[in-house]
């Protein structure tokens, strides 16, 4: 058993094991899920009427978030590092997956797994591509023809008035929904938390949260296109 | 009944292998799947061709020797059944079937539908044991075990190591097997001394063998002939992570000797 893992170098390798990488996926996924949930709730302020000073709630909210450069960049760096950890682990695990099954089946039939769970390696990169576009669209403005810094509400309305931009947002949010549909439950299993009483409820809650995040975000481009928000 | 069989034929571990098509007539619905292959092999031998190699031993569904993928499903269409206990009544006349070996880098094909599952033995060797005193035999039932725990340990111990979990997993992960072995020993008082070292060593060995990671999709649980549950994988993850975080090098300054 020369290749067995009892050598002193094991301590260093413990966090290299697939189980540890999955724990990284789970913990970074938890942070990112928390972010998209709060982000969606923040976005819903687009529906609030302008305040007595005529300013949009979304603009005031944006200003609040930008108040302290330290907090803003601290949060941005933390989220970026978390996303990087999620992506790097995903790439490493994908390489492992490909090496573990070099010859594909002529015929392979899935019998119980959900479509969402089998397509995590697709929904993830699509959400990442969307994320890059989304930052260029609403944060830095290069992908937005009428971008005005800190005029969040106006940027949103003008941005979503273009139907194909809205369509891309809706497709991307559906992908995010699928990713969360499996991921929000899966992270508990990866961290070793499973129990016959709680796991079914957890799966249900994960699906509900996935749907809520997607529905909240999708409602915005739809409302803009329908002319419900101006 | 009449069947069309597409069977993976591979002469040796280094041979490339390919699907070969066979027609088989007069298959009785009472035959087990392996008996049906026996009939095919009789015909092949009579014709002077090489018979299809497949693993089997007890043919009672308890030894874990048999198993291959039928129409993309490990052990075929019936749940909780090994291929030896799968009968031809589960199929219909004129059905076309695709038979393939377990496919995983860690399970190299020996010949046709036979794969080498020694990797499982090495995972067991890395930690699938308990230390026992070698003196006189202890009294039976001297260690009290709660019913719920012994039930869970017994369910996990039902694993026969057939490898269907690896075959069904899109990542060729051995997590269900490893999780079952870790649970079966780690849930019992006798398994406590090595509990975390066991998880660390067995998980590490599975990675060394080239098995993939678990993505929690549940295909393994569905094809398992012994109904091993996904919860065992969570227990493996938990024991591994707790073991990794709390690990300390052995120190024998005072107690050495």
Short mmCIF file of C-alpha atoms in Angstrom, two decimals:
data_model
loop_
_atom_site.label_atom_id
_atom_site.label_comp_id
_atom_site.label_asym_id
_atom_site.label_seq_id
_atom_site.Cartn_x
_atom_site.Cartn_y
_atom_site.Cartn_z
CA UNK A 1 0.00 0.00 0.00
CA UNK A 2 2.76 2.43 -0.88
CA UNK A 3 0.26 4.74 -2.54
CA UNK A 4 -2.07 4.76 0.47
CA UNK A 5 -2.43 8.04 2.25
CA UNK A 6 -0.53 7.46 5.47
CA UNK A 7 2.61 9.46 4.70
CA UNK A 8 3.43 12.56 6.79
CA UNK A 9 2.77 14.80 3.78
CA UNK A 10 -0.88 13.89 4.20
CA UNK A 11 -1.75 16.91 6.32
CA UNK A 12 -0.94 19.20 3.44
CA UNK A 13 -2.87 17.06 1.00
CA UNK A 14 -6.00 16.79 3.15
CA UNK A 15 -7.47 19.95 1.71
CA UNK A 16 -6.66 18.82 -1.82
CA UNK A 17 -9.07 15.89 -1.62
CA UNK A 18 -12.27 16.06 -3.68
CA UNK A 19 -14.32 16.14 -0.46
CA UNK A 20 -12.45 19.27 0.67
CA UNK A 21 -12.89 20.90 -2.75
CA UNK A 22 -16.61 20.20 -2.50
CA UNK A 23 -16.61 21.89 0.91
CA UNK A 24 -15.02 24.93 -0.75
CA UNK A 25 -17.75 24.79 -3.42
CA UNK A 26 -20.40 24.59 -0.70
CA UNK A 27 -19.11 27.42 1.49
CA UNK A 28 -18.41 29.77 -1.44
CA UNK A 29 -21.78 28.78 -2.89
CA UNK A 30 -23.45 29.68 0.39
CA UNK A 31 -21.89 33.17 0.32
CA UNK A 32 -22.81 33.70 -3.34
CA UNK A 33 -26.35 32.47 -2.71
CA UNK A 34 -26.67 34.89 0.21
CA UNK A 35 -25.47 37.65 -2.09
CA UNK A 36 -27.91 36.92 -4.94
CA UNK A 37 -30.79 36.72 -2.47
CA UNK A 38 -30.00 40.11 -0.89
CA UNK A 39 -29.19 41.55 -4.34
CA UNK A 40 -32.61 40.47 -5.60
CA UNK A 41 -34.35 42.02 -2.57
CA UNK A 42 -32.40 45.25 -3.14
CA UNK A 43 -33.39 45.24 -6.82
CA UNK A 44 -37.09 45.08 -5.92
CA UNK A 45 -36.82 48.72 -4.73
CA UNK A 46 -37.20 49.62 -8.40
CA UNK A 47 -40.95 49.21 -7.76
CA UNK A 48 -41.02 51.86 -5.00
CA UNK A 49 -42.37 55.29 -5.97
CA UNK A 50 -39.95 58.28 -5.87
CA UNK A 51 -39.50 59.84 -2.41
CA UNK A 52 -40.71 63.37 -1.42
CA UNK A 53 -37.45 64.79 -2.81
CA UNK A 54 -38.25 63.20 -6.17
CA UNK A 55 -35.39 60.75 -5.93
CA UNK A 56 -35.80 57.09 -6.81
CA UNK A 57 -35.46 54.53 -3.99
CA UNK A 58 -32.94 52.56 -6.08
CA UNK A 59 -30.72 55.65 -6.45
CA UNK A 60 -30.80 56.33 -2.71
CA UNK A 61 -30.03 52.65 -2.06
CA UNK A 62 -27.11 52.77 -4.50
CA UNK A 63 -25.75 55.86 -2.78
CA UNK A 64 -25.99 54.16 0.62
CA UNK A 65 -23.99 51.19 -0.67
CA UNK A 66 -21.34 53.54 -2.08
CA UNK A 67 -21.06 55.65 1.10
CA UNK A 68 -17.87 54.04 2.38
CA UNK A 69 -15.22 53.10 -0.17
CA UNK A 70 -13.70 50.77 2.38
CA UNK A 71 -16.93 48.81 2.92
CA UNK A 72 -17.76 48.84 -0.80
CA UNK A 73 -14.38 47.56 -1.93
CA UNK A 74 -14.11 45.24 1.04
CA UNK A 75 -17.41 43.61 0.07
CA UNK A 76 -16.49 43.56 -3.63
CA UNK A 77 -13.11 41.95 -2.94
CA UNK A 78 -14.68 39.38 -0.64
CA UNK A 79 -17.31 38.46 -3.24
CA UNK A 80 -14.72 38.34 -6.02
CA UNK A 81 -12.47 36.03 -4.01
CA UNK A 82 -15.44 33.85 -3.11
CA UNK A 83 -16.47 33.62 -6.76
CA UNK A 84 -12.88 32.78 -7.71
CA UNK A 85 -12.76 30.01 -5.11
CA UNK A 86 -16.04 28.65 -6.51
CA UNK A 87 -14.78 28.78 -10.10
CA UNK A 88 -11.31 27.35 -9.41
CA UNK A 89 -12.76 24.44 -7.42
CA UNK A 90 -15.32 23.81 -10.18
CA UNK A 91 -12.56 23.66 -12.81
CA UNK A 92 -10.47 21.29 -10.68
CA UNK A 93 -13.47 19.06 -10.02
CA UNK A 94 -14.40 19.06 -13.72
CA UNK A 95 -10.87 17.91 -14.58
CA UNK A 96 -11.18 15.17 -11.99
CA UNK A 97 -14.53 14.12 -13.44
CA UNK A 98 -13.13 13.90 -16.96
CA UNK A 99 -10.11 11.90 -15.81
CA UNK A 100 -12.30 9.53 -13.80
CA UNK A 101 -14.37 8.49 -16.85
CA UNK A 102 -12.11 8.62 -19.92
CA UNK A 103 -14.35 6.32 -21.99
CA UNK A 104 -17.96 7.46 -22.29
CA UNK A 105 -20.87 5.05 -22.29
CA UNK A 106 -22.40 4.23 -25.65
CA UNK A 107 -25.71 4.57 -23.87
CA UNK A 108 -26.27 6.22 -20.51
CA UNK A 109 -29.69 6.78 -18.97
CA UNK A 110 -30.36 9.02 -15.99
CA UNK A 111 -33.09 7.53 -13.82
CA UNK A 112 -33.60 9.81 -10.82
CA UNK A 113 -31.29 12.82 -11.04
CA UNK A 114 -32.77 16.21 -11.87
CA UNK A 115 -31.91 18.03 -15.10
CA UNK A 116 -30.61 20.88 -12.94
CA UNK A 117 -28.20 18.63 -11.06
CA UNK A 118 -26.75 17.13 -14.23
CA UNK A 119 -26.19 20.49 -15.90
CA UNK A 120 -24.35 22.36 -13.13
CA UNK A 121 -21.22 22.44 -15.31
CA UNK A 122 -23.29 24.25 -17.97
CA UNK A 123 -25.48 26.54 -15.87
CA UNK A 124 -22.42 27.73 -13.91
CA UNK A 125 -20.37 29.04 -16.86
CA UNK A 126 -23.50 30.61 -18.41
CA UNK A 127 -24.18 32.48 -15.16
CA UNK A 128 -20.51 33.56 -15.12
CA UNK A 129 -20.76 34.91 -18.69
CA UNK A 130 -23.90 36.74 -17.65
CA UNK A 131 -22.18 38.11 -14.55
CA UNK A 132 -19.40 39.66 -16.66
CA UNK A 133 -21.95 41.22 -19.02
CA UNK A 134 -24.08 42.36 -16.07
CA UNK A 135 -21.13 44.19 -14.47
CA UNK A 136 -20.27 45.87 -17.80
CA UNK A 137 -23.94 46.75 -18.23
CA UNK A 138 -25.02 48.17 -14.87
CA UNK A 139 -21.85 48.69 -12.82
CA UNK A 140 -19.17 50.02 -15.19
CA UNK A 141 -21.47 50.90 -18.10
CA UNK A 142 -19.35 49.86 -21.11
CA UNK A 143 -22.14 47.58 -22.32
CA UNK A 144 -24.85 50.19 -21.69
CA UNK A 145 -25.42 52.85 -24.39
CA UNK A 146 -27.04 55.42 -22.07
CA UNK A 147 -25.12 54.69 -18.87
CA UNK A 148 -24.99 57.44 -16.24
CA UNK A 149 -22.96 56.77 -13.13
CA UNK A 150 -25.13 56.43 -9.98
CA UNK A 151 -28.40 56.96 -11.88
CA UNK A 152 -29.33 53.40 -11.04
CA UNK A 153 -33.08 53.60 -11.65
CA UNK A 154 -32.74 55.29 -15.02
CA UNK A 155 -29.99 52.89 -16.10
CA UNK A 156 -32.23 49.95 -15.25
CA UNK A 157 -35.25 51.32 -17.15
CA UNK A 158 -33.21 52.26 -20.23
CA UNK A 159 -31.21 49.05 -20.14
CA UNK A 160 -34.24 46.79 -19.98
CA UNK A 161 -36.15 48.75 -22.63
CA UNK A 162 -34.06 46.89 -25.21
CA UNK A 163 -35.96 43.62 -25.65
CA UNK A 164 -33.00 41.38 -26.42
CA UNK A 165 -31.10 42.65 -23.39
CA UNK A 166 -34.11 41.80 -21.24
CA UNK A 167 -34.37 38.40 -22.91
CA UNK A 168 -30.74 37.64 -22.07
CA UNK A 169 -31.35 38.63 -18.46
CA UNK A 170 -34.39 36.36 -18.30
CA UNK A 171 -32.49 33.40 -19.80
CA UNK A 172 -29.53 33.98 -17.45
CA UNK A 173 -31.83 34.17 -14.43
CA UNK A 174 -33.47 30.90 -15.46
CA UNK A 175 -30.00 29.35 -15.53
CA UNK A 176 -29.26 30.80 -12.09
CA UNK A 177 -32.56 29.33 -10.90
CA UNK A 178 -31.48 25.87 -12.12
CA UNK A 179 -28.05 26.28 -10.56
CA UNK A 180 -29.57 27.19 -7.19
CA UNK A 181 -32.28 24.52 -7.52
CA UNK A 182 -29.59 21.87 -7.06
CA UNK A 183 -26.81 23.88 -5.44
CA UNK A 184 -28.65 25.30 -2.44
CA UNK A 185 -29.53 21.78 -1.27
CA UNK A 186 -26.32 20.17 -2.45
CA UNK A 187 -24.11 22.40 -0.31
CA UNK A 188 -25.53 20.92 2.88
CA UNK A 189 -24.82 17.38 1.67
CA UNK A 190 -21.26 18.38 0.71
CA UNK A 191 -20.67 19.72 4.20
CA UNK A 192 -21.98 16.48 5.66
CA UNK A 193 -25.34 17.75 6.83
CA UNK A 194 -28.07 15.25 5.99
CA UNK A 195 -30.91 13.82 8.01
CA UNK A 196 -34.01 11.94 6.83
CA UNK A 197 -36.27 14.44 8.64
CA UNK A 198 -34.64 17.63 7.40
CA UNK A 199 -33.17 16.78 4.01
CA UNK A 200 -36.52 16.56 2.13
CA UNK A 201 -37.58 19.91 3.65
CA UNK A 202 -34.21 21.39 2.78
CA UNK A 203 -34.58 20.27 -0.84
CA UNK A 204 -38.00 21.88 -0.98
CA UNK A 205 -36.71 25.10 0.59
CA UNK A 206 -33.80 25.17 -1.90
CA UNK A 207 -36.22 24.90 -4.82
CA UNK A 208 -38.42 27.64 -3.33
CA UNK A 209 -35.47 30.00 -2.81
CA UNK A 210 -34.20 29.32 -6.34
CA UNK A 211 -37.64 30.17 -7.72
CA UNK A 212 -37.97 33.29 -5.53
CA UNK A 213 -34.57 34.69 -6.57
CA UNK A 214 -35.27 34.05 -10.26
CA UNK A 215 -38.88 35.31 -10.14
CA UNK A 216 -37.92 38.51 -8.29
CA UNK A 217 -35.17 39.33 -10.78
CA UNK A 218 -37.10 38.28 -13.91
CA UNK A 219 -40.07 40.43 -12.86
CA UNK A 220 -37.98 43.60 -13.37
CA UNK A 221 -37.18 43.36 -17.12
CA UNK A 222 -40.72 42.06 -17.70
CA UNK A 223 -42.23 45.03 -15.84
CA UNK A 224 -40.02 47.47 -17.73
CA UNK A 225 -40.95 45.94 -21.10
CA UNK A 226 -44.64 45.99 -20.11
CA UNK A 227 -44.30 49.64 -19.14
CA UNK A 228 -45.31 49.01 -15.52
CA UNK A 229 -42.17 50.69 -14.15
CA UNK A 230 -40.94 53.98 -15.54
CA UNK B 1 -38.80 -14.10 -26.83
CA UNK B 2 -36.33 -12.67 -29.31
CA UNK B 3 -33.64 -10.14 -28.43
CA UNK B 4 -31.06 -8.00 -30.17
CA UNK B 5 -28.00 -7.59 -28.01
CA UNK B 6 -25.30 -4.98 -28.50
CA UNK B 7 -22.44 -6.13 -26.31
CA UNK B 8 -19.14 -4.43 -25.58
CA UNK B 9 -16.40 -6.80 -26.80
CA UNK B 10 -12.86 -6.09 -25.71
CA UNK B 11 -10.21 -8.80 -26.00
CA UNK B 12 -7.81 -7.45 -23.39
CA UNK B 13 -7.18 -4.39 -21.18
CA UNK B 14 -5.19 -2.78 -23.99
CA UNK B 15 -7.61 -3.63 -26.80
CA UNK B 16 -9.75 -0.71 -27.96
CA UNK B 17 -13.03 -2.60 -27.84
CA UNK B 18 -16.30 -2.06 -29.72
CA UNK B 19 -20.00 -2.86 -29.57
CA UNK B 20 -20.91 -6.10 -31.36
CA UNK B 21 -24.46 -6.97 -32.35
CA UNK B 22 -25.99 -10.40 -31.64
CA UNK B 23 -29.45 -11.86 -32.23
CA UNK B 24 -30.81 -14.33 -29.72
CA UNK B 25 -33.93 -16.42 -30.23
CA UNK B 26 -36.05 -18.50 -27.85
CA UNK B 27 -35.18 -16.57 -24.72
CA UNK B 28 -37.40 -17.72 -21.86
CA UNK B 29 -38.85 -14.98 -19.66
CA UNK B 30 -37.95 -17.16 -16.66
CA UNK B 31 -34.24 -16.99 -17.38
CA UNK B 32 -32.10 -14.70 -15.33
CA UNK B 33 -30.12 -12.17 -17.35
CA UNK B 34 -26.93 -14.17 -16.81
CA UNK B 35 -28.65 -17.41 -17.91
CA UNK B 36 -29.66 -15.62 -21.09
CA UNK B 37 -25.98 -14.73 -21.62
CA UNK B 38 -25.06 -18.37 -20.87
CA UNK B 39 -27.34 -19.40 -23.74
CA UNK B 40 -25.74 -16.85 -26.03
CA UNK B 41 -22.28 -18.09 -25.03
CA UNK B 42 -23.25 -21.73 -25.75
CA UNK B 43 -24.19 -20.65 -29.26
CA UNK B 44 -21.00 -18.65 -29.69
CA UNK B 45 -18.87 -21.58 -28.52
CA UNK B 46 -20.69 -23.94 -30.91
CA UNK B 47 -19.95 -21.53 -33.72
CA UNK B 48 -16.30 -21.44 -32.68
CA UNK B 49 -16.43 -17.84 -31.50
CA UNK B 50 -15.10 -16.39 -28.26
CA UNK B 51 -17.84 -16.36 -25.56
CA UNK B 52 -18.78 -13.08 -23.87
CA UNK B 53 -16.84 -12.71 -20.60
CA UNK B 54 -18.84 -11.47 -17.62
CA UNK B 55 -18.27 -11.62 -13.87
CA UNK B 56 -20.57 -13.72 -11.69
CA UNK B 57 -20.41 -15.94 -8.65
CA UNK B 58 -23.33 -16.61 -6.29
CA UNK B 59 -26.13 -15.69 -8.71
CA UNK B 60 -28.22 -14.96 -5.63
CA UNK B 61 -27.71 -11.21 -5.58
CA UNK B 62 -25.52 -11.20 -2.47
CA UNK B 63 -21.88 -11.58 -3.52
CA UNK B 64 -21.34 -8.42 -5.55
CA UNK B 65 -19.43 -10.10 -8.35
CA UNK B 66 -21.83 -9.56 -11.24
CA UNK B 67 -22.87 -6.34 -12.80
CA UNK B 68 -22.79 -4.41 -16.05
CA UNK B 69 -24.72 -1.60 -17.61
CA UNK B 70 -27.92 -2.50 -19.48
CA UNK B 71 -29.37 0.24 -21.68
CA UNK B 72 -27.45 2.88 -19.79
CA UNK B 73 -28.53 1.73 -16.31
CA UNK B 74 -26.22 -0.17 -13.96
CA UNK B 75 -27.71 -3.61 -13.17
CA UNK B 76 -30.59 -2.94 -15.57
CA UNK B 77 -34.12 -1.65 -15.23
CA UNK B 78 -35.25 -3.26 -11.95
CA UNK B 79 -34.50 -1.32 -8.76
CA UNK B 80 -32.67 -3.00 -5.90
CA UNK B 81 -31.53 -5.90 -8.08
CA UNK B 82 -28.21 -7.21 -9.32
CA UNK B 83 -28.09 -8.50 -12.92
CA UNK B 84 -28.05 -12.12 -11.73
CA UNK B 85 -31.42 -11.56 -10.04
CA UNK B 86 -32.81 -9.66 -13.00
CA UNK B 87 -35.08 -11.89 -15.05
CA UNK B 88 -35.95 -11.70 -18.70
CA UNK B 89 -39.59 -10.98 -17.83
CA UNK B 90 -38.37 -7.43 -17.16
CA UNK B 91 -37.85 -7.09 -20.92
CA UNK B 92 -40.17 -7.46 -23.88
CA UNK B 93 -40.04 -9.38 -27.12
CA UNK B 94 -37.87 -7.87 -29.88
CA UNK B 95 -36.21 -5.51 -27.45
CA UNK B 96 -32.79 -4.15 -28.34
CA UNK B 97 -30.35 -4.09 -25.42
CA UNK B 98 -26.98 -2.38 -24.95
CA UNK B 99 -24.58 -4.13 -22.58
CA UNK B 100 -21.50 -2.27 -21.41
CA UNK B 101 -18.98 -2.76 -18.62
CA UNK B 102 -18.72 -0.36 -15.66
CA UNK B 103 -16.81 2.57 -17.14
CA UNK B 104 -14.28 4.27 -14.87
CA UNK B 105 -10.56 4.92 -15.03
CA UNK B 106 -10.29 3.19 -11.65
CA UNK B 107 -12.09 0.10 -13.00
CA UNK B 108 -10.02 -0.95 -16.02
CA UNK B 109 -11.73 -3.42 -18.33
CA UNK B 110 -10.18 -6.88 -18.08
CA UNK B 111 -12.21 -8.40 -20.89
CA UNK B 112 -15.64 -7.69 -22.43
CA UNK B 113 -17.95 -6.95 -19.48
CA UNK B 114 -15.41 -7.81 -16.77
CA UNK B 115 -13.70 -4.95 -14.95
CA UNK B 116 -10.95 -4.99 -12.34
CA UNK B 117 -12.39 -3.71 -9.06
CA UNK B 118 -9.22 -4.08 -6.98
CA UNK B 119 -9.40 -0.33 -6.36
CA UNK B 120 -12.27 -1.05 -3.94
CA UNK B 121 -10.07 -3.52 -2.05
CA UNK B 122 -7.36 -0.88 -1.71
CA UNK B 123 -9.92 1.63 -0.36
CA UNK B 124 -10.96 -0.96 2.24
CA UNK B 125 -7.29 -1.64 3.01
CA UNK B 126 -6.74 2.06 3.65
CA UNK B 127 -9.15 2.14 6.60
CA UNK B 128 -12.06 -0.28 6.36
CA UNK B 129 -11.24 -2.13 9.56
CA UNK B 130 -11.48 -1.87 13.35
CA UNK B 131 -8.80 -2.67 15.89
CA UNK B 132 -9.73 -5.53 18.19
CA UNK B 133 -8.08 -6.92 21.32
CA UNK B 134 -6.40 -10.21 20.55
CA UNK B 135 -6.78 -11.68 24.05
CA UNK B 136 -9.63 -13.90 25.16
CA UNK B 137 -12.97 -13.40 23.48
CA UNK B 138 -15.13 -10.70 25.07
CA UNK B 139 -18.71 -11.42 26.11
CA UNK B 140 -21.28 -10.90 23.42
CA UNK B 141 -23.43 -7.78 23.84
CA UNK B 142 -20.99 -6.27 26.33
CA UNK B 143 -21.04 -3.05 24.31
CA UNK B 144 -24.48 -1.50 24.20
CA UNK B 145 -25.51 -0.06 20.85
CA UNK B 146 -28.71 1.96 20.38
CA UNK B 147 -31.16 0.31 17.98
CA UNK B 148 -31.27 3.32 15.64
CA UNK B 149 -27.50 3.32 15.28
CA UNK B 150 -27.22 -0.42 14.75
CA UNK B 151 -29.96 -0.21 12.12
CA UNK B 152 -28.07 2.50 10.24
CA UNK B 153 -24.80 0.58 10.50
CA UNK B 154 -26.48 -2.60 9.27
CA UNK B 155 -28.06 -0.78 6.32
CA UNK B 156 -24.66 0.62 5.36
CA UNK B 157 -23.05 -2.81 5.84
CA UNK B 158 -25.42 -4.23 3.23
CA UNK B 159 -23.07 -2.85 0.54
CA UNK B 160 -21.74 -5.76 -1.52
CA UNK B 161 -19.11 -3.69 -3.32
CA UNK B 162 -20.44 -4.43 -6.80
CA UNK B 163 -19.42 -1.03 -8.17
CA UNK B 164 -22.77 -0.02 -9.67
CA UNK B 165 -22.56 3.31 -7.83
CA UNK B 166 -19.33 4.15 -9.66
CA UNK B 167 -20.83 3.00 -12.96
CA UNK B 168 -23.95 5.14 -12.59
CA UNK B 169 -22.13 8.26 -11.41
CA UNK B 170 -21.40 10.82 -14.16
CA UNK B 171 -18.15 11.55 -12.28
CA UNK B 172 -17.28 7.86 -11.70
CA UNK B 173 -17.19 8.64 -7.99
CA UNK B 174 -16.83 5.90 -5.39
CA UNK B 175 -18.50 8.06 -2.75
CA UNK B 176 -21.47 5.78 -2.09
CA UNK B 177 -19.22 2.74 -1.63
CA UNK B 178 -16.69 4.62 0.51
CA UNK B 179 -19.47 6.36 2.45
CA UNK B 180 -21.16 3.01 3.16
CA UNK B 181 -17.95 1.48 4.48
CA UNK B 182 -17.13 4.55 6.57
CA UNK B 183 -20.68 4.61 8.00
CA UNK B 184 -20.89 0.91 8.67
CA UNK B 185 -17.83 1.04 10.95
CA UNK B 186 -17.99 4.66 12.09
CA UNK B 187 -21.53 4.41 13.47
CA UNK B 188 -20.62 1.65 15.92
CA UNK B 189 -18.71 2.01 19.21
CA UNK B 190 -16.10 -0.46 17.98
CA UNK B 191 -15.35 1.82 15.05
CA UNK B 192 -14.73 4.99 17.07
CA UNK B 193 -10.94 4.75 17.67
CA UNK B 194 -10.14 4.98 13.94
CA UNK B 195 -13.23 6.93 12.92
CA UNK B 196 -11.67 10.12 11.56
CA UNK B 197 -8.41 8.52 10.40
CA UNK B 198 -10.57 6.01 8.54
CA UNK B 199 -12.48 8.73 6.71
CA UNK B 200 -9.27 10.61 5.86
CA UNK B 201 -7.44 7.54 4.61
CA UNK B 202 -10.29 5.93 2.68
CA UNK B 203 -11.29 9.18 0.96
CA UNK B 204 -7.65 9.88 0.11
CA UNK B 205 -7.24 6.36 -1.28
CA UNK B 206 -10.37 6.77 -3.44
CA UNK B 207 -8.78 9.89 -4.94
CA UNK B 208 -5.46 8.06 -5.47
CA UNK B 209 -7.35 5.34 -7.33
CA UNK B 210 -8.74 7.92 -9.73
CA UNK B 211 -12.40 7.98 -8.73
CA UNK B 212 -14.17 11.30 -9.26
CA UNK B 213 -15.97 13.54 -6.79
CA UNK B 214 -19.60 13.46 -5.72
CA UNK B 215 -22.03 16.01 -7.19
CA UNK B 216 -24.98 14.84 -5.08
CA UNK B 217 -27.19 13.91 -8.01
CA UNK B 218 -28.34 10.58 -6.55
CA UNK B 219 -27.95 8.19 -9.50
CA UNK B 220 -25.80 5.86 -7.35
CA UNK B 221 -28.49 5.47 -4.70
CA UNK B 222 -31.04 4.66 -7.41
CA UNK B 223 -29.05 1.81 -8.98
CA UNK B 224 -27.66 0.37 -5.74
CA UNK B 225 -28.89 -3.24 -5.47
CA UNK B 226 -28.72 -2.94 -1.68
CA UNK B 227 -30.45 0.41 -1.25
CA UNK B 228 -27.43 2.20 0.26
CA UNK B 229 -28.55 5.75 0.94
CA UNK B 230 -27.03 9.09 -0.03
CA UNK B 231 -26.95 10.02 3.65
CA UNK B 232 -23.87 7.79 3.96
CA UNK B 233 -22.00 10.15 1.63
CA UNK B 234 -22.90 13.07 3.89
CA UNK B 235 -21.55 11.08 6.85
CA UNK B 236 -18.34 10.43 4.93
CA UNK B 237 -18.01 14.15 4.13
CA UNK B 238 -18.68 15.05 7.77
CA UNK B 239 -16.17 12.55 9.18
CA UNK B 240 -13.59 13.64 6.60
CA UNK B 241 -14.01 17.37 7.22
CA UNK B 242 -14.06 17.01 11.02
CA UNK B 243 -11.03 14.70 10.75
CA UNK B 244 -9.16 17.12 8.49
CA UNK B 245 -9.87 20.13 10.70
CA UNK B 246 -9.06 18.44 14.01
CA UNK B 247 -6.14 16.36 12.72
CA UNK B 248 -2.92 16.38 14.74
CA UNK B 249 0.28 14.46 14.19
CA UNK B 250 0.74 11.56 16.62
CA UNK B 251 2.93 12.58 19.55
CA UNK B 252 4.37 9.96 21.85
CA UNK B 253 6.65 11.98 24.13
CA UNK B 254 5.16 10.72 27.39
CA UNK B 255 3.45 7.54 26.35
CA UNK B 256 6.05 6.11 23.99
CA UNK B 257 7.16 2.65 24.65
#
